[in-house]
């Protein structure tokens, strides 16, 4: 249970990382939090000849709010070295509600101190929370190599179990997430053998209110984790929510759509039949939670307006 | 302890057993429980093994893939799995292990003492890691809720299954002398623990 020998590199700048990747890319692994890579190396399932430790690359550890000229909104940009722990800090829910909701479910506290956003997404475990959240948020990854930079949308990133469209010489430098202009409600549910272990399956639902404020939905996302070879967006499950809001009938339709839309890989602890069933149930719970979350926030707004008008008198 | 010449291959040095060339060994320097440590290690040596080589045997190598928590130490104050870190990554960092808790004369720190009184350990293999996770928790929040204590303990496996006594020990400490008066049910859970 020790890693096979490798050459260790500890660059301090991004340029140096890109140079190392250009030379060693095919035989190299990037080491960020190490919470997925080191278990694989300890088991000798991964035997990279070169390990490039990016933990001291300051250019990968940042947070920015960018104005989005195209849509008049904002985008949140999080550096690849953002530790999971940051997502659980008080106040983070104001920056990204869904990430703050899934944060406490990523591994254990002792994993969250080290594990990183970029690392989890590059590792692309279909049962992990962050790849799914990136998809549900319509997020993008910012990628660099010695050949240049590019942006990959979440929907174009995940290919199969532990497989992405990243090239051998590329590094994720950050993650870009649109910040909705209107109110948003989020829900998340998962099952695992022990909380903090890898999920058997999970579901996240994100609902955006229409700007009209009449309670109708502008956007709905239903994403399942552990229910296919990649995190899976089930558009057929979004339609009933968009058409009728969160009601007993739309939840029924959502649950059925999820069960016919997922493609889980059986595991030792969970048969395909079980995973299909539980995916539907989890999606329903996440949708209920998202609906209640959105209603509460719209209620806060209404109360705020009332208070404001009273003060105005 | 550490920094051996590479011509000797002590049995307790897993990296040396694989007889890697001397050129592959890197110097790593960190603070271990308040004292400076300098080791020459193969890049692949896990922090767990380096700590044990440096004499901190309370850090256990359990599952060695981040599941059991027995190797948990504090790195710059935060709990981490030392089996999921390379020794060279601790270079320049501050590491605290279970050896740092008791005073020099062997008297237990309040958390250890509470574990002792509540029978919060049986075989003790998992205890070093658990104490370090809970030490970090108590520094951040001296009166954590039971939910938070449970959340912290979920990152640890105890095969003697003594979790409830550990929870009782921490909650007693959280609501105990010097703590905020009237912490809900702290007395009740203490009495329950003592009765077991």
XYZ file of C-alpha atoms in Angstrom:
509
model
C 0.000 0.000 0.000
C 2.704 2.474 -1.004
C 2.903 4.334 -4.306
C 5.276 3.056 -6.989
C 8.358 5.246 -7.472
C 7.946 8.491 -9.405
C 9.792 11.729 -10.043
C 8.377 14.582 -7.983
C 7.989 18.132 -9.279
C 6.835 21.086 -7.226
C 6.416 24.093 -9.528
C 5.488 27.459 -8.053
C 4.179 29.140 -11.194
C 1.616 28.172 -13.809
C 4.153 28.561 -16.663
C 6.308 25.942 -15.005
C 3.308 23.592 -14.677
C 2.556 23.979 -18.388
C 6.185 23.321 -19.336
C 6.286 20.163 -17.217
C 3.001 18.984 -18.749
C 4.284 19.681 -22.268
C 7.281 17.430 -21.616
C 5.824 14.724 -19.345
C 2.053 15.034 -19.919
C 1.389 11.459 -21.027
C 3.355 9.988 -18.097
C 2.428 12.610 -15.516
C -0.321 13.142 -12.967
C -1.192 16.483 -11.444
C -1.348 16.293 -7.648
C -3.756 18.779 -6.076
C -5.599 17.696 -2.915
C -4.567 14.081 -3.512
C -7.774 12.720 -2.000
C -8.539 10.612 -5.085
C -5.113 10.324 -6.717
C -3.187 9.082 -3.684
C -5.576 6.209 -2.892
C -5.199 5.090 -6.533
C -1.420 5.396 -6.280
C -1.339 3.590 -2.919
C -3.265 0.725 -4.537
C -0.897 0.938 -7.555
C -3.912 1.376 -9.817
C -2.187 4.545 -10.956
C 1.585 4.493 -11.512
C 2.576 7.867 -12.977
C 6.278 8.307 -13.793
C 5.984 11.992 -12.872
C 3.914 13.679 -10.190
C 3.436 17.420 -10.591
C 2.389 18.889 -7.238
C 0.409 22.085 -7.934
C -0.406 22.881 -4.297
C 2.014 25.809 -4.197
C 0.897 27.401 -7.459
C -0.697 30.599 -6.169
C -2.176 31.345 -9.608
C -4.578 28.405 -9.147
C -5.950 29.607 -5.807
C -8.282 32.567 -6.287
C -11.867 33.715 -6.362
C -13.343 36.369 -8.657
C -16.732 37.810 -9.526
C -16.772 38.742 -13.204
C -19.330 40.915 -14.940
C -20.905 39.014 -17.756
C -21.299 41.442 -20.645
C -23.354 39.049 -22.742
C -26.173 38.486 -20.288
C -25.890 41.444 -17.958
C -25.372 39.110 -15.001
C -22.288 38.005 -13.167
C -20.077 34.968 -13.162
C -18.293 33.466 -10.218
C -14.799 32.182 -10.976
C -13.178 29.815 -8.496
C -9.562 28.748 -8.766
C -8.844 25.058 -9.310
C -7.184 24.863 -5.867
C -10.344 25.950 -4.026
C -10.568 23.441 -1.157
C -13.916 21.755 -0.476
C -13.820 23.268 2.969
C -14.340 26.728 1.476
C -17.758 25.680 0.160
C -18.930 24.950 3.719
C -17.831 28.299 5.161
C -20.539 30.636 6.451
C -21.590 33.099 3.775
C -20.589 30.940 0.819
C -24.247 30.217 0.067
C -24.562 33.836 -1.064
C -21.917 33.182 -3.716
C -23.219 29.833 -4.942
C -26.198 28.218 -3.305
C -25.818 24.790 -4.899
C -22.099 24.455 -4.120
C -22.721 25.443 -0.517
C -25.512 22.847 -0.353
C -23.366 19.951 -1.635
C -20.217 21.071 0.276
C -20.996 19.266 3.550
C -21.625 16.037 1.591
C -18.188 15.918 -0.062
C -16.122 13.352 1.796
C -15.487 13.840 5.511
C -14.250 17.013 7.230
C -10.729 15.520 7.119
C -11.036 15.099 3.328
C -12.519 18.552 2.739
C -9.478 20.301 4.214
C -7.330 18.973 1.343
C -9.582 18.053 -1.580
C -9.932 20.601 -4.378
C -12.590 21.726 -6.841
C -10.335 21.325 -9.883
C -9.081 17.943 -8.696
C -12.526 16.486 -8.148
C -13.745 17.683 -11.551
C -10.646 16.408 -13.391
C -10.960 13.053 -11.621
C -14.550 12.863 -12.932
C -15.972 10.198 -10.667
C -19.598 9.995 -11.765
C -20.714 9.570 -8.141
C -18.830 12.660 -6.908
C -20.807 15.762 -5.994
C -18.759 18.479 -7.732
C -18.819 17.186 -11.334
C -22.601 16.879 -10.996
C -22.905 20.341 -9.459
C -20.835 21.838 -12.282
C -23.250 20.310 -14.783
C -26.332 21.467 -12.865
C -24.889 24.996 -12.710
C -24.170 25.154 -16.482
C -20.579 25.759 -15.413
C -17.406 25.718 -17.458
C -13.815 24.784 -16.732
C -10.964 27.087 -17.665
C -8.127 25.051 -19.082
C -4.515 25.910 -19.943
C -1.651 24.185 -21.721
C 1.566 25.351 -23.349
C -0.505 25.495 -26.561
C -2.899 28.076 -25.152
C -6.089 28.381 -23.159
C -9.591 27.083 -23.742
C -12.930 26.881 -22.008
C -14.855 23.606 -21.807
C -18.554 23.578 -20.878
C -19.445 20.966 -18.254
C -21.712 19.183 -20.739
C -18.704 18.686 -23.073
C -16.249 17.662 -20.353
C -17.371 14.330 -18.935
C -17.009 11.385 -21.300
C -17.128 8.214 -19.197
C -16.133 6.898 -15.771
C -13.000 8.849 -14.727
C -12.624 10.137 -18.285
C -12.826 13.729 -19.538
C -12.057 15.613 -22.736
C -8.977 17.160 -21.089
C -5.762 16.476 -22.999
C -2.641 15.049 -21.326
C -0.858 18.402 -21.375
C -3.768 20.428 -19.981
C -4.510 21.672 -16.472
C -7.776 23.026 -15.106
C -7.001 26.526 -13.807
C -10.478 27.412 -12.611
C -14.206 26.948 -12.801
C -16.660 29.566 -14.096
C -20.260 29.572 -12.984
C -23.061 31.897 -14.101
C -24.673 33.742 -11.201
C -28.421 33.934 -11.833
C -29.970 37.377 -11.977
C -33.185 36.230 -10.294
C -33.972 34.039 -7.326
C -32.874 30.429 -7.251
C -33.861 27.404 -5.200
C -31.677 24.311 -4.858
C -32.093 20.819 -3.523
C -29.722 17.910 -3.027
C -30.152 14.350 -1.787
C -27.853 11.340 -1.815
C -27.419 7.895 -0.321
C -24.091 6.444 0.768
C -23.087 3.534 2.974
C -21.766 6.063 5.502
C -22.234 9.808 5.176
C -19.089 11.197 3.574
C -18.323 8.007 1.666
C -18.802 8.004 -2.083
C -22.473 8.271 -2.894
C -24.212 5.213 -4.311
C -26.425 7.740 -6.073
C -27.489 11.341 -5.622
C -29.634 14.016 -7.189
C -29.452 17.781 -7.444
C -32.160 20.129 -8.638
C -31.778 23.828 -9.380
C -34.790 26.035 -10.094
C -34.620 29.655 -11.281
C -37.615 31.912 -10.879
C -38.792 33.890 -13.892
C -37.991 37.611 -13.528
C -41.739 38.349 -13.595
C -41.903 37.206 -9.968
C -45.206 35.416 -10.589
C -43.803 32.147 -9.260
C -43.191 30.621 -12.701
C -39.863 28.986 -13.479
C -37.401 30.288 -16.044
C -35.069 27.335 -15.758
C -34.856 23.900 -14.166
C -31.940 21.505 -13.941
C -32.165 17.893 -12.774
C -28.793 16.149 -12.481
C -28.110 12.659 -11.147
C -24.799 11.370 -9.812
C -23.856 7.710 -9.528
C -26.589 6.981 -12.049
C -24.541 6.587 -15.219
C -20.979 6.620 -16.532
C -20.911 10.423 -16.082
C -23.001 12.897 -14.088
C -26.295 12.867 -15.931
C -28.675 15.699 -16.769
C -32.195 14.330 -17.295
C -33.990 16.938 -19.391
C -37.181 14.900 -19.578
C -37.425 15.284 -15.795
C -37.065 19.065 -16.028
C -40.037 19.546 -18.363
C -42.806 18.731 -15.865
C -41.276 21.238 -13.423
C -41.055 23.963 -16.065
C -44.631 23.329 -17.191
C -46.354 22.979 -13.855
C -43.958 24.059 -11.088
C -43.326 21.759 -8.135
C -46.607 19.907 -7.603
C -47.501 16.330 -6.663
C -48.238 15.620 -10.336
C -44.994 17.137 -11.670
C -42.984 15.301 -9.012
C -44.621 12.057 -10.070
C -43.686 12.751 -13.703
C -40.150 13.780 -12.722
C -39.618 10.572 -10.776
C -40.759 8.441 -13.702
C -38.609 10.405 -16.163
C -35.529 9.961 -13.975
C -36.100 6.221 -13.646
C -36.295 5.785 -17.398
C -33.515 8.298 -18.090
C -30.660 6.946 -15.940
C -28.141 4.260 -16.795
C -26.450 3.230 -13.547
C -23.504 0.838 -13.397
C -24.197 -1.918 -10.843
C -21.882 -1.913 -7.838
C -21.024 -4.474 -5.206
C -23.367 -2.804 -2.722
C -26.112 -1.752 -5.136
C -27.799 -3.514 -8.041
C -28.865 -1.687 -11.175
C -32.531 -2.084 -10.178
C -31.874 -0.513 -6.784
C -29.946 2.407 -8.259
C -32.682 3.124 -10.815
C -35.309 3.129 -8.070
C -33.305 5.212 -5.633
C -32.340 7.737 -8.339
C -36.030 8.517 -8.884
C -36.706 8.862 -5.179
C -33.662 11.088 -4.625
C -34.607 13.320 -7.567
C -38.097 13.745 -6.144
C -36.670 14.705 -2.720
C -34.197 17.138 -4.268
C -36.978 18.726 -6.357
C -39.234 19.084 -3.305
C -36.377 20.707 -1.416
C -35.571 23.040 -4.326
C -39.227 24.051 -4.610
C -39.465 24.819 -0.890
C -36.135 26.678 -1.017
C -37.298 28.861 -3.907
C -40.684 29.531 -2.284
C -38.954 30.592 0.946
C -36.680 33.007 -0.875
C -39.489 34.512 -2.934
C -41.448 34.810 0.336
C -38.500 36.692 1.887
C -38.530 39.062 -1.081
C -42.258 39.713 -0.719
C -41.858 40.343 3.025
C -38.926 42.650 2.277
C -40.991 44.642 -0.214
C -43.793 44.984 2.315
C -41.382 46.181 5.004
C -39.856 48.604 2.542
C -43.208 50.096 1.606
C -44.197 50.419 5.270
C -40.980 52.301 5.968
C -41.715 54.462 2.970
C -44.996 55.657 4.406
C 15.697 8.937 13.160
C 15.332 10.148 9.586
C 18.170 11.608 7.559
C 20.078 8.317 7.538
C 22.847 7.887 5.079
C 21.446 6.059 2.097
C 23.891 3.165 2.435
C 21.883 1.791 5.356
C 18.409 0.415 4.814
C 16.617 0.269 8.140
C 13.694 -2.118 8.167
C 11.284 0.543 9.326
C 11.965 2.747 6.322
C 9.580 1.496 3.608
C 11.171 3.675 0.953
C 14.649 2.341 1.661
C 13.404 -1.225 1.304
C 12.826 -0.556 -2.369
C 16.445 0.577 -2.719
C 15.841 3.644 -4.788
C 18.853 5.564 -5.999
C 20.220 8.180 -3.609
C 19.469 10.888 -6.123
C 15.746 10.222 -5.728
C 15.749 11.264 -2.072
C 14.505 14.726 -1.223
C 15.071 16.747 1.882
C 11.927 17.732 3.712
C 11.793 19.953 6.771
C 8.752 20.531 8.935
C 7.729 21.351 12.475
C 6.571 18.270 14.364
C 4.846 18.986 17.681
C 6.906 22.144 18.143
C 10.313 20.737 17.153
C 12.037 20.988 13.819
C 12.405 17.739 11.859
C 14.587 17.206 8.803
C 14.195 13.998 6.825
C 15.586 12.710 3.572
C 12.823 10.759 1.941
C 11.892 9.167 -1.342
C 9.215 11.290 -3.051
C 6.726 8.459 -2.720
C 7.020 8.158 1.058
C 3.658 8.872 2.660
C 3.503 11.415 5.466
C 2.195 8.654 7.761
C 5.414 6.688 7.354
C 7.603 9.769 7.692
C 5.915 10.702 10.966
C 6.381 7.204 12.329
C 9.995 7.258 11.213
C 10.365 10.541 13.084
C 9.108 8.820 16.232
C 5.439 9.866 16.197
C 4.133 6.297 16.469
C 0.683 7.416 17.659
C -0.085 8.096 13.993
C -1.350 4.733 12.720
C -1.189 3.346 9.223
C -4.640 1.740 8.951
C -6.363 1.438 5.581
C -3.860 3.666 3.745
C -6.499 4.904 1.334
C -8.212 7.626 3.298
C -11.178 5.719 4.677
C -10.386 4.784 8.291
C -8.970 8.034 9.661
C -6.440 6.387 12.008
C -3.598 8.412 10.449
C -5.303 11.811 10.899
C -2.936 14.589 11.989
C -3.167 18.376 12.005
C -1.375 20.136 9.150
C -1.084 23.856 9.834
C -3.948 23.353 12.281
C -6.320 21.482 9.948
C -7.137 17.773 10.198
C -5.795 15.782 7.224
C -5.290 12.145 6.312
C -1.525 11.683 6.496
C -1.830 8.573 4.271
C -3.124 10.799 1.465
C -0.164 13.158 1.587
C 3.408 12.700 0.545
C 6.020 13.458 3.181
C 7.600 15.997 0.815
C 4.309 17.917 0.755
C 4.675 18.708 4.460
C 7.859 20.656 3.707
C 7.684 23.960 5.589
C 4.435 23.026 7.354
C 3.471 22.620 11.011
C 2.403 19.083 11.903
C 0.693 18.086 15.160
C 0.186 14.466 16.169
C -1.429 12.814 19.188
C 1.913 13.011 21.017
C 1.400 16.778 21.274
C -1.689 16.508 23.488
C -0.441 15.253 26.863
C 1.857 17.465 28.956
C 5.563 16.641 29.296
C 4.899 15.016 32.697
C 2.390 12.656 31.064
C -0.747 14.315 32.422
C -3.599 14.085 29.932
C -5.128 17.072 28.169
C -8.844 17.694 28.882
C -10.027 15.769 25.785
C -7.851 12.759 26.565
C -8.994 12.921 30.177
C -12.655 12.959 29.110
C -12.019 9.945 26.819
C -10.390 8.193 29.769
C -13.304 8.824 32.117
C -15.954 7.853 29.528
C -14.118 4.740 28.304
C -13.860 6.403 24.892
C -11.390 3.802 23.646
C -10.905 0.068 23.719
C -7.969 -1.191 21.650
C -6.830 2.384 20.969
C -5.702 1.914 17.365
C -8.095 4.554 16.004
C -7.808 6.875 19.004
C -4.824 9.007 17.959
C -6.530 10.090 14.745
C -9.872 10.668 16.444
C -8.309 12.832 19.159
C -6.632 15.002 16.518
C -9.851 15.512 14.533
C -11.732 16.399 17.723
C -8.907 18.696 18.868
C -9.310 20.678 15.631
C -13.088 20.743 16.124
C -12.832 21.997 19.722
C -10.352 24.714 18.784
C -12.788 26.014 16.202
C -15.888 25.565 18.362
C -15.334 24.892 22.072
C -19.008 23.916 22.487
C -19.904 21.941 19.340
C -23.366 20.485 18.833
C -23.806 16.724 18.961
C -24.466 16.809 15.202
C -21.096 18.429 14.584
C -19.326 15.907 16.835
C -20.988 13.073 14.928
C -20.057 14.665 11.603
C -16.422 14.797 12.708
C -16.460 11.197 13.949
C -17.946 9.982 10.663
C -14.506 10.454 9.171
C -13.174 7.722 11.476
C -13.695 4.012 11.852
C -13.557 2.376 15.281
C -13.885 -1.389 14.952
C -14.390 -1.745 18.701
C -17.528 0.378 17.974
C -17.187 2.690 20.944
C -18.522 5.808 19.252
C -21.187 6.705 21.829
C -18.673 7.010 24.665
C -16.534 9.317 22.501
C -19.549 11.523 21.810
C -20.391 11.585 25.527
C -16.790 12.576 26.312
C -16.770 15.519 23.899
C -20.229 16.740 24.907
C -19.269 16.657 28.572
C -16.222 18.730 27.743
C -18.312 21.113 25.642
C -20.842 21.715 28.388
C -18.480 21.206 31.309
C -16.759 23.509 33.774
C -16.014 26.859 32.198
C -18.461 26.206 29.385
C -21.596 28.247 28.802
C -24.181 27.654 31.551
C -27.352 25.816 30.659
C -26.026 23.977 27.602
C -29.055 21.816 26.760
C -28.972 18.307 28.172
C -25.226 18.325 28.727
C -25.801 17.030 32.269
C -28.169 14.338 31.104
C -25.811 12.949 28.501
C -22.943 13.030 30.991
C -24.910 11.055 33.548
C -25.932 8.588 30.836
C -22.345 8.123 29.794
C -21.133 7.563 33.323
C -23.811 4.978 33.912
C -22.691 2.735 31.075
